[in-house]
CSV table of C-alpha atoms and ligand atoms in Angstrom, one decimal:
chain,number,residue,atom,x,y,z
U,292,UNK,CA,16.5,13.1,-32.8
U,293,UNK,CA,16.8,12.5,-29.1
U,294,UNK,CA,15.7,8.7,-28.1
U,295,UNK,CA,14.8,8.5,-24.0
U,296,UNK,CA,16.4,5.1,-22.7
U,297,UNK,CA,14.2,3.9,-20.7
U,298,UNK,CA,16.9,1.2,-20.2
U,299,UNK,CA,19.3,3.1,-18.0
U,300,UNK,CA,16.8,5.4,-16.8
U,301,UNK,CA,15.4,1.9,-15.4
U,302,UNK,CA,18.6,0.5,-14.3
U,303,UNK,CA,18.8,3.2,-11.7
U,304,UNK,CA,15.7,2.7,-10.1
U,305,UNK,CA,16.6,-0.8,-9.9
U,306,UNK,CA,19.5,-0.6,-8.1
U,307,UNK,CA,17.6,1.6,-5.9
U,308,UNK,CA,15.2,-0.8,-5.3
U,309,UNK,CA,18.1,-3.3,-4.8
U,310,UNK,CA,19.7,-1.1,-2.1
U,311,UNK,CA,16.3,-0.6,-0.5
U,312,UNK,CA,15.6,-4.5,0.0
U,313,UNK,CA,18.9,-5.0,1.1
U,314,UNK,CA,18.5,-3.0,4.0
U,315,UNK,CA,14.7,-4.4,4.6
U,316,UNK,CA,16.3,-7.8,4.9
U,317,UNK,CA,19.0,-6.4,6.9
U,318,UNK,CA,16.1,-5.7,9.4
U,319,UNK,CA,14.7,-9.3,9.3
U,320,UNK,CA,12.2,-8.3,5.8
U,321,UNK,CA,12.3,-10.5,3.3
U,322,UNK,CA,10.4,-8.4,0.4
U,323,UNK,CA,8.0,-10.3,-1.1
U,324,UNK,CA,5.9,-10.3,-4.3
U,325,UNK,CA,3.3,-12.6,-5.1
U,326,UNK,CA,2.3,-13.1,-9.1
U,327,UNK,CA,-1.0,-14.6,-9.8
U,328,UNK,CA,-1.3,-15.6,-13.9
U,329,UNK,CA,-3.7,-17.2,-15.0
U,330,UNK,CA,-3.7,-19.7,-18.2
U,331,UNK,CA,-0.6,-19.8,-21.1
U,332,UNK,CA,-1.5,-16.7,-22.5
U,333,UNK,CA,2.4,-16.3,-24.5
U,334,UNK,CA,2.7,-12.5,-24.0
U,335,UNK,CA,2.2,-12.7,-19.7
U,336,UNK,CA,4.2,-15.4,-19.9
U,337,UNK,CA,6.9,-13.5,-20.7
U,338,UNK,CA,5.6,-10.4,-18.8
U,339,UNK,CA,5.8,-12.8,-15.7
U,340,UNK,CA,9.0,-14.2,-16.5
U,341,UNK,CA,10.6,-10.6,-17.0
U,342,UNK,CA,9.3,-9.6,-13.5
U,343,UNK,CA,10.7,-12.7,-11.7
U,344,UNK,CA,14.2,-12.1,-12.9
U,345,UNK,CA,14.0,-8.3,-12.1
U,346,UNK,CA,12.6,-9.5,-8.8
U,347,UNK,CA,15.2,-12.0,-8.3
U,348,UNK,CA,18.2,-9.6,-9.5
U,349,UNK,CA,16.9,-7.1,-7.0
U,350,UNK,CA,16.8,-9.4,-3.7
U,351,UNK,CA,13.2,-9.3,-3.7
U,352,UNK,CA,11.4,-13.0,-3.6
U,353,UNK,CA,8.9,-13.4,-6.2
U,354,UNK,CA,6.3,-16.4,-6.3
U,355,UNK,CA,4.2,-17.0,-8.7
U,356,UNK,CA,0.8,-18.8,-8.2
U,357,UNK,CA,0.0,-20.5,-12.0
U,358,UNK,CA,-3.9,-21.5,-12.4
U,359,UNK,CA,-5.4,-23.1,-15.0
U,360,UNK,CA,-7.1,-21.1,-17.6
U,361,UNK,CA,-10.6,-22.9,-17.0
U,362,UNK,CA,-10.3,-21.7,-12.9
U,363,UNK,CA,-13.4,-20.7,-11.6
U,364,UNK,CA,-13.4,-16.8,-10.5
U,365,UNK,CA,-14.0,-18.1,-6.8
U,366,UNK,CA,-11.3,-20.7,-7.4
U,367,UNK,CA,-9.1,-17.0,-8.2
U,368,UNK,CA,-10.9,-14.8,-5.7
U,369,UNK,CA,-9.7,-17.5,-2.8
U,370,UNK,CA,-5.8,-17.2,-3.9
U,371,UNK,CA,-6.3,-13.3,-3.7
U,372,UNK,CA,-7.4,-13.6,-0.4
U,373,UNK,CA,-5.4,-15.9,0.7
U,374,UNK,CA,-1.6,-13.8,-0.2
U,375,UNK,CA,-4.0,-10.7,1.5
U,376,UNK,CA,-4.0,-12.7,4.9
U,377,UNK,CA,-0.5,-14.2,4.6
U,378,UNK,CA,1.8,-11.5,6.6
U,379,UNK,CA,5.0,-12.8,4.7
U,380,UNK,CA,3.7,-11.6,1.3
U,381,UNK,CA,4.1,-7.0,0.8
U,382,UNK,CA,2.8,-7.6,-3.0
U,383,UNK,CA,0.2,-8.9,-5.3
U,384,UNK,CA,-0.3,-8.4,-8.5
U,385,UNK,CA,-2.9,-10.6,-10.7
U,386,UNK,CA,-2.0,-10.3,-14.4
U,387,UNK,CA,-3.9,-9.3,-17.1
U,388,UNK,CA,-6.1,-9.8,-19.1
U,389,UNK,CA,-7.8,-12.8,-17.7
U,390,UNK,CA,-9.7,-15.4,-19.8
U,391,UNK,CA,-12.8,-13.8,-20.7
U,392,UNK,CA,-15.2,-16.1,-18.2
U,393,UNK,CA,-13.2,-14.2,-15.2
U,394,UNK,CA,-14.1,-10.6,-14.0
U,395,UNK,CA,-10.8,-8.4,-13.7
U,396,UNK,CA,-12.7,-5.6,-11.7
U,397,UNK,CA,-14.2,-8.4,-9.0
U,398,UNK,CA,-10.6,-10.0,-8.7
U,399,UNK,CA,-9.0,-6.5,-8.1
U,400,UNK,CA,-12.2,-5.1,-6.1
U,401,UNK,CA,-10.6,-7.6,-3.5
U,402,UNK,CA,-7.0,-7.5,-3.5
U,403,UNK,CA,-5.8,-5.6,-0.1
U,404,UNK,CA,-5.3,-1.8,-1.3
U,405,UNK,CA,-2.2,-1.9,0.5
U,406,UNK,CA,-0.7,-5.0,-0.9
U,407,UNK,CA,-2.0,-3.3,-4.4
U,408,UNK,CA,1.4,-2.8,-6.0
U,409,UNK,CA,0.0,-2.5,-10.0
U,410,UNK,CA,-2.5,0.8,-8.1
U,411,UNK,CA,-5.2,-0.5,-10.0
U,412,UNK,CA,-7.9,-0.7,-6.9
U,413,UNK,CA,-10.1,1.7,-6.9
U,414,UNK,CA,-9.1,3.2,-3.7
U,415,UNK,CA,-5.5,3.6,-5.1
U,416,UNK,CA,-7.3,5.2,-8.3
U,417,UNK,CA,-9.2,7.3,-6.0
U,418,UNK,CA,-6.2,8.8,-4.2
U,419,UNK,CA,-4.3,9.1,-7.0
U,420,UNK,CA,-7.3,11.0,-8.5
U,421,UNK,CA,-7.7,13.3,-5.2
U,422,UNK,CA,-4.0,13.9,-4.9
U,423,UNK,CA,-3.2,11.8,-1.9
U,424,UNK,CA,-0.4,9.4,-1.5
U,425,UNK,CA,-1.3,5.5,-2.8
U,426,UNK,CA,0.3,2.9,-5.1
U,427,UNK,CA,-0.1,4.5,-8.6
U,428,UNK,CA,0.1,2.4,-11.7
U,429,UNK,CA,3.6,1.2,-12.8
U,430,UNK,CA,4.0,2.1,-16.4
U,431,UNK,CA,1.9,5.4,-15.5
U,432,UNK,CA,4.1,6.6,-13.1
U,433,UNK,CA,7.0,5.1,-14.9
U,434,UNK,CA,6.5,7.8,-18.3
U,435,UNK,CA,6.8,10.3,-15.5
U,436,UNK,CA,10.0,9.3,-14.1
U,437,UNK,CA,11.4,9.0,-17.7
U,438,UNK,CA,10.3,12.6,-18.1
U,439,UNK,CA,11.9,13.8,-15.1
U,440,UNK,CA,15.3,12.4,-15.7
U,441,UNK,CA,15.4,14.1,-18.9
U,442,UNK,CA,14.5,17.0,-17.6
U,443,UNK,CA,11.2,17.6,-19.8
U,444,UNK,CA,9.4,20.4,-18.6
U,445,UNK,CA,5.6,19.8,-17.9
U,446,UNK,CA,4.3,22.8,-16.2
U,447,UNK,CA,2.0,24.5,-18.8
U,448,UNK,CA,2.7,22.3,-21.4
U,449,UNK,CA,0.4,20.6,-23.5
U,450,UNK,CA,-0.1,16.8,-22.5
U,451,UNK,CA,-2.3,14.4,-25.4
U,452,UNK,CA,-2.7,11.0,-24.1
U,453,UNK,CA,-4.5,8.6,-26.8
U,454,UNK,CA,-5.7,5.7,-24.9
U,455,UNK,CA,-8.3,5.6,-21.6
U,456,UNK,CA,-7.4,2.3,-20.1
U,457,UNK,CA,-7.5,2.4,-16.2
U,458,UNK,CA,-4.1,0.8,-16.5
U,459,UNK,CA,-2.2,3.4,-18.4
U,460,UNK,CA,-4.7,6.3,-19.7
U,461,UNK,CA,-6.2,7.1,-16.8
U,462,UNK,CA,-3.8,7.6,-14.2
U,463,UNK,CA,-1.5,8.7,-15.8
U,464,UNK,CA,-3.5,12.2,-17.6
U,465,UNK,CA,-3.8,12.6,-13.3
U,466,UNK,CA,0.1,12.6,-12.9
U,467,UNK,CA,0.6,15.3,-15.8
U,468,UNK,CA,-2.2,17.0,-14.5
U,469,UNK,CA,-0.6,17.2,-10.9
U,470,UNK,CA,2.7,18.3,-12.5
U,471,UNK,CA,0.8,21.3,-13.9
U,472,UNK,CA,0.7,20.0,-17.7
U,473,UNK,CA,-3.0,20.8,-19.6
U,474,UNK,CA,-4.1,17.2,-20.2
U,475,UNK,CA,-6.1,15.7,-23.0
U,476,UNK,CA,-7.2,12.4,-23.4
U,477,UNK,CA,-8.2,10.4,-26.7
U,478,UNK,CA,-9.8,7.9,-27.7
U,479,UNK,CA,-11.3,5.2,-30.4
U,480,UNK,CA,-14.4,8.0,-30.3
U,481,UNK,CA,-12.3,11.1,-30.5
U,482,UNK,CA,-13.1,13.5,-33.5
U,483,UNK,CA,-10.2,15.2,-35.6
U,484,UNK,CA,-7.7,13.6,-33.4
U,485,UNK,CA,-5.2,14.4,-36.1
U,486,UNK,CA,-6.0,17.9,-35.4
U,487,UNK,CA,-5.6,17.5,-31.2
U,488,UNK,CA,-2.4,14.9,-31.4
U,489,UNK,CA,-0.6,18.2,-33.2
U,490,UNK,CA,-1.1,20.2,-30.4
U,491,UNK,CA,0.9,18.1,-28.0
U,492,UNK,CA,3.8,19.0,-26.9
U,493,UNK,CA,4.0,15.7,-24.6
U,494,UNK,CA,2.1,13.2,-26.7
U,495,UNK,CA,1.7,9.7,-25.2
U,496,UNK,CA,0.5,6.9,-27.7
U,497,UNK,CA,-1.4,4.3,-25.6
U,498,UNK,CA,-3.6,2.8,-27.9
U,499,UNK,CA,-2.2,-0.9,-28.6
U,500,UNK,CA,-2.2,-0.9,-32.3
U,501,UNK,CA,1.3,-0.9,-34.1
U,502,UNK,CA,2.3,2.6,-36.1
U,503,UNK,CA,-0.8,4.0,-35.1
U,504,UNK,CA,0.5,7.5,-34.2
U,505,UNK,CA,2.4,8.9,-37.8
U,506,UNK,CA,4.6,11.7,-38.2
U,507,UNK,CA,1.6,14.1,-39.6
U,508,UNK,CA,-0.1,13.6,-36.0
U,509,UNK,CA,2.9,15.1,-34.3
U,510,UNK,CA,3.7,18.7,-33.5
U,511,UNK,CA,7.9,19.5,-34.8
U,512,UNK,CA,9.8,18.8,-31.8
U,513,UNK,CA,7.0,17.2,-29.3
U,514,UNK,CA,8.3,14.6,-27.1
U,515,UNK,CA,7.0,11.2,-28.0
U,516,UNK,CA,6.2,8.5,-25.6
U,517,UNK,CA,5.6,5.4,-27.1
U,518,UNK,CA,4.0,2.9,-24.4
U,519,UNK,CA,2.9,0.3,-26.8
U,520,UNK,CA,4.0,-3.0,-27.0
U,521,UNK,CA,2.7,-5.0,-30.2
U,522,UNK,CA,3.8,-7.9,-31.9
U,523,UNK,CA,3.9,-7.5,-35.8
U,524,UNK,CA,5.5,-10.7,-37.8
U,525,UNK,CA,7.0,-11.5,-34.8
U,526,UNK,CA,8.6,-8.7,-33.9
U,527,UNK,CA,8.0,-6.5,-30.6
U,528,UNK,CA,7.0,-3.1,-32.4
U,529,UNK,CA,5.2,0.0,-30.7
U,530,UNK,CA,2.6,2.1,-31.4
U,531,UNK,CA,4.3,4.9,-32.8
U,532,UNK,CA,5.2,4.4,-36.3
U,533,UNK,CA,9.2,4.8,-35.1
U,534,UNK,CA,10.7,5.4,-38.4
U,535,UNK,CA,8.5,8.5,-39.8
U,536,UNK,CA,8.5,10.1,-36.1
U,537,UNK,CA,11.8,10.5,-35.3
U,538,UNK,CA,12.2,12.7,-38.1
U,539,UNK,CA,9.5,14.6,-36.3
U,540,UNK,CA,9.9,14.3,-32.7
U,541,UNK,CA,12.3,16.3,-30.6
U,542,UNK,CA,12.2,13.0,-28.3
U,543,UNK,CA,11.0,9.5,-28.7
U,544,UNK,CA,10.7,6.4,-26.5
U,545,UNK,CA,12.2,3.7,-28.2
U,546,UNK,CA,10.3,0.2,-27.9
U,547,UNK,CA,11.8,-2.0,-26.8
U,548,UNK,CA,14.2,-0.3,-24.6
U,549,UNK,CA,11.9,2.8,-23.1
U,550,UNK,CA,8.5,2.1,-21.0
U,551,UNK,CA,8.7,-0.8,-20.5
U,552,UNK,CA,11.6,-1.0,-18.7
U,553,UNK,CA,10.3,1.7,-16.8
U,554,UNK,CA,7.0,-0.3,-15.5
U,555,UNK,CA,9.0,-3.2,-14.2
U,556,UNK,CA,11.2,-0.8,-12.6
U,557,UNK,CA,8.8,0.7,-10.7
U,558,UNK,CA,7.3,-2.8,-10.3
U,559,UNK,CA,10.0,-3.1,-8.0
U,560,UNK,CA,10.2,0.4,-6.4
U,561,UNK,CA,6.5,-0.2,-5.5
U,562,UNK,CA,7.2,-3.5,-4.0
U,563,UNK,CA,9.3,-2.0,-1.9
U,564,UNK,CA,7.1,0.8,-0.7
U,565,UNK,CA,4.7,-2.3,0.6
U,566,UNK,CA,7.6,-3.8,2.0
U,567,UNK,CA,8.7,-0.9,4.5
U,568,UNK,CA,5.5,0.0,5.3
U,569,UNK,CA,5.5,-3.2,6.7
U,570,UNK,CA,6.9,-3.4,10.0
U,571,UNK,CA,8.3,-0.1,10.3
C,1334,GUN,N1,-0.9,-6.6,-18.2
C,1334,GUN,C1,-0.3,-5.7,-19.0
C,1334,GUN,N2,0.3,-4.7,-18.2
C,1334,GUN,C2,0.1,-5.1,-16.9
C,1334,GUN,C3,0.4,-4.5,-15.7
C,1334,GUN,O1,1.0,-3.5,-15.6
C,1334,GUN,N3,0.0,-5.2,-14.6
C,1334,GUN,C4,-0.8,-6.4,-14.7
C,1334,GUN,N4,-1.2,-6.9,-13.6
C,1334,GUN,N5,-1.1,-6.9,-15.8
C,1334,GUN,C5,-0.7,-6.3,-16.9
């Protein structure tokens, strides 16, 4: 079976988005993203680290603003709004999650929309969701660039998403639905999913739970997109039990190696879209 490498699918974007902030700072732009994290939570440590070195590989400057994990929200809300006024920063992106005390949706309720690089601000949801042009979410519109350079058609096609996060879910059932596919989403209420994850013929596994999608939930030849990223004994594993599947699957992402490269990719391609809008 086919496995989509998101690796060099990646590596393409990223050397456009290289190309694209060398001319920005060929015009006097240096582009700039600004990383808020929040306590020493392991795995956005390493999220954050993997973003600074794409950033930095790229020629885009990346700072990241550490707090503690006790900060108060107001102590977070006045960093926010502090990168929204400074001119010299296109990008900001607060990672999640956030220690419980702090509210994700007030902190993202006031990061500038157009400074909103991850799309998750409502207003970016909200054009994404009406089909006008706005940062969409990276790993979201990541899958569909994977799809596109392999050439998977979506028109018509049956698209299963399990998983309704705002982050991944969400926006992305609204790109397949603009390219045409007929889009499902499922979740930890769904009934018979068995029966619905069979009809897929694009089935994305969202869910965060390691080999939670089997081979008898997937249709012969469906193309597999595994966007989890779940650490079992210490190994990074998906959510798409990897082994039965690909004697299913016509495709499969493989983990690590196939979103996730994808998101930071786009990371930077977003980034970049804040950048030239600035100044030009
Ligand atoms: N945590 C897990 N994925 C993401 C992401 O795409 N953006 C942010 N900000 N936090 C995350």
């Amino acid at each position: 079976m086919p496995v989509m490498e998101g690796r060099s699918v990646a590596e393409r974007w990223k050397a456009d988005a290289a190309n694209r902030a060398k001319a920005c700072r060929a015009r006097g732009i240096v582009p700039h993203l600004a990383v808020v994290l929040v306590g020493d939570d392991p795995g956005s440590q390493i999220y954050v680290r993997n973003k600074e070195k794409a950033c930095e590989k790229a020629g885009i400057l990346s700072s990241v603003i550490r707090l503690d994990a006790d900060c108060t929200q107001e102590e977070l809300e006045s960093v926010v709004k502090e990168l929204n006024e400074d001119e010299a920063v296109h990008g900001i992106l607060v990672q999640l999650p956030l220690p419980g005390h702090l509210s994700e949706q007030r902190v993202i309720d006031i990061i500038d929309p157009k400074k909103d690089v991850d799309g998750f601000h409502a207003v970016n949801a909200g054009k994404l969701a009406c089909g006008q042009k706005g940062f969409v979410p990276c790993t979201a519109i990541g899958v569909m660039k994977l799809l596109e350079a392999y050439d998977i058609p979506i028109r018509g096609r049956r698209a299963v998403i399990i998983g309704r996060s705002n982050i991944v879910g969400k926006p992305l059932a609204m790109l397949l639905l603009a390219a045409d596919a007929t889009v499902t989403i499922c979740h930890s209420k769904t009934e018979n999913l068995k029966e619905i994850t069979r009809q897929a013929d694009i089935l994305v596994a969202a869910v965060g739970r390691a080999n939670f999608v089997t081979a008898d939930m997937v249709k012969p030849g469906a193309v597999v997109i595994d966007v989890g990223t779940n650490r079992l004994n210490g190994k990074l594993v998906g959510d798409v039990n990897a082994e039965e599947v690909s004697q299913t699957a016509g495709y499969l992402t493989p983990v690590p190696g196939g979103v996730g490269q994808m998101t930071i990719a786009m990371l930077l391609s977003n980034t970049m879209d804040a950048a030239e809008q600035y100044g030009f």
